[in-house]
Tab-separated table of C-alpha atoms in Angstrom:
chain	number	residue	atom	x	y	z
A	1	MET	CA	0.000	0.000	0.000
A	2	GLN	CA	2.899	2.374	0.709
A	3	ILE	CA	4.076	2.035	-2.882
A	4	VAL	CA	0.678	3.035	-4.258
A	5	GLU	CA	0.521	5.967	-1.842
A	6	ALA	CA	4.003	7.128	-2.856
A	7	ILE	CA	3.065	6.981	-6.538
A	8	GLY	CA	-0.036	9.021	-5.693
A	9	ARG	CA	2.137	11.658	-4.020
A	10	PHE	CA	4.336	11.807	-7.126
A	11	ARG	CA	1.226	12.310	-9.248
A	12	ALA	CA	-0.049	15.028	-6.924
A	13	GLY	CA	3.337	16.749	-7.201
A	14	GLY	CA	3.135	16.922	-10.982
A	15	TYR	CA	4.943	13.755	-12.034
A	16	ASP	CA	2.322	12.577	-14.489
A	17	GLU	CA	2.115	10.661	-17.740
A	18	ARG	CA	1.896	13.844	-19.807
A	19	LEU	CA	5.521	14.447	-18.801
A	20	GLY	CA	6.448	10.834	-19.449
A	21	PHE	CA	6.307	9.564	-15.868
A	22	THR	CA	4.597	6.194	-15.522
A	23	VAL	CA	4.400	3.475	-12.916
A	24	TYR	CA	7.024	1.661	-14.984
A	25	ASP	CA	9.578	4.182	-13.714
A	26	THR	CA	9.397	2.293	-10.426
A	27	LEU	CA	11.060	-0.687	-12.110
A	28	ARG	CA	14.390	1.167	-12.071
A	29	TYR	CA	14.211	1.401	-8.283
A	30	LYS	CA	12.980	-2.168	-7.945
A	31	ARG	CA	15.887	-3.535	-9.998
A	32	LEU	CA	18.519	-1.601	-8.048
A	33	LEU	CA	16.956	-2.362	-4.674
A	34	GLU	CA	16.690	-6.080	-5.472
A	35	GLU	CA	20.438	-6.146	-6.077
A	36	LEU	CA	21.064	-4.213	-2.858
A	37	ALA	CA	18.841	-6.613	-0.897
A	38	ARG	CA	20.672	-9.655	-2.304
A	39	GLU	CA	24.010	-8.121	-1.344
A	40	GLU	CA	22.770	-7.216	2.140
A	41	ILE	CA	21.479	-10.731	2.787
A	42	ALA	CA	24.777	-12.218	1.607
A	43	VAL	CA	26.729	-9.976	3.998
A	44	LEU	CA	24.358	-10.660	6.884
A	45	MET	CA	24.496	-14.415	6.343
A	46	GLU	CA	28.289	-14.321	6.161
A	47	ARG	CA	28.509	-12.409	9.420
A	48	LEU	CA	25.738	-14.054	11.431
A	49	VAL	CA	25.534	-17.735	10.464
A	50	GLY	CA	27.095	-19.841	13.170
A	51	ARG	CA	27.691	-16.887	15.457
A	52	MET	CA	24.243	-16.769	17.028
A	53	PRO	CA	21.018	-18.747	17.103
A	54	THR	CA	18.748	-18.322	14.071
A	55	GLU	CA	16.023	-16.564	16.069
A	56	ARG	CA	18.529	-14.014	17.367
A	57	ALA	CA	19.849	-13.403	13.842
A	58	VAL	CA	16.317	-12.894	12.518
A	59	ALA	CA	15.551	-10.470	15.352
A	60	LEU	CA	18.764	-8.551	14.670
A	61	ILE	CA	17.984	-8.281	10.965
A	62	GLU	CA	14.414	-7.154	11.678
A	63	ALA	CA	15.663	-4.555	14.168
A	64	GLY	CA	17.870	-3.088	11.451
A	65	ILE	CA	15.148	-2.622	8.842
A	66	ASP	CA	13.906	0.813	9.951
A	67	PRO	CA	17.351	2.324	10.620
A	68	LEU	CA	18.505	0.986	7.253
A	69	HIS	CA	15.497	2.597	5.567
A	70	ASP	CA	16.374	5.924	7.195
A	71	LEU	CA	20.039	5.587	6.190
A	72	ILE	CA	19.206	4.805	2.564
A	73	ALA	CA	16.674	7.647	2.382
A	74	ALA	CA	19.154	10.150	3.843
A	75	MET	CA	21.951	9.044	1.516
A	76	HIS	CA	19.640	9.126	-1.502
A	77	ARG	CA	18.446	12.631	-0.632
A	78	LYS	CA	22.023	13.839	-0.181
A	79	LEU	CA	23.136	12.341	-3.500
A	80	LEU	CA	20.162	13.827	-5.369
A	81	LEU	CA	20.837	17.273	-3.934
A	82	GLN	CA	24.534	17.004	-4.835
A	83	ALA	CA	23.656	15.985	-8.397
A	84	LEU	CA	21.220	18.899	-8.717
A	85	LYS	CA	23.861	21.300	-7.413
A	86	ARG	CA	26.407	20.037	-9.957
A	87	MET	CA	23.843	20.355	-12.740
A	88	ARG	CA	23.057	23.955	-11.754
A	89	GLU	CA	26.757	24.821	-11.588
A	90	ARG	CA	27.362	23.430	-15.084
A	91	GLU	CA	24.457	25.420	-16.491
A	92	GLY	CA	25.752	28.624	-14.964
């Protein structure tokens, strides 16, 4: 439901099909985030398997979901703003 709501907020902000924005634009994020998730799970499994009981590992991973979301959002925002700044500087 959060995905649909986010798309609705994009639409309300002017990102509509007349400008070429469609729900298919979300596939770019999905593809990149799938790769990130695979890499994260590989790292977590490497670090946690055999070092703690499965239930503890699952709890640790679950406890990290919200902070990870915040970290990714903050980094993404920072990178977007940096890219916009560079674009403005190039254009004068």
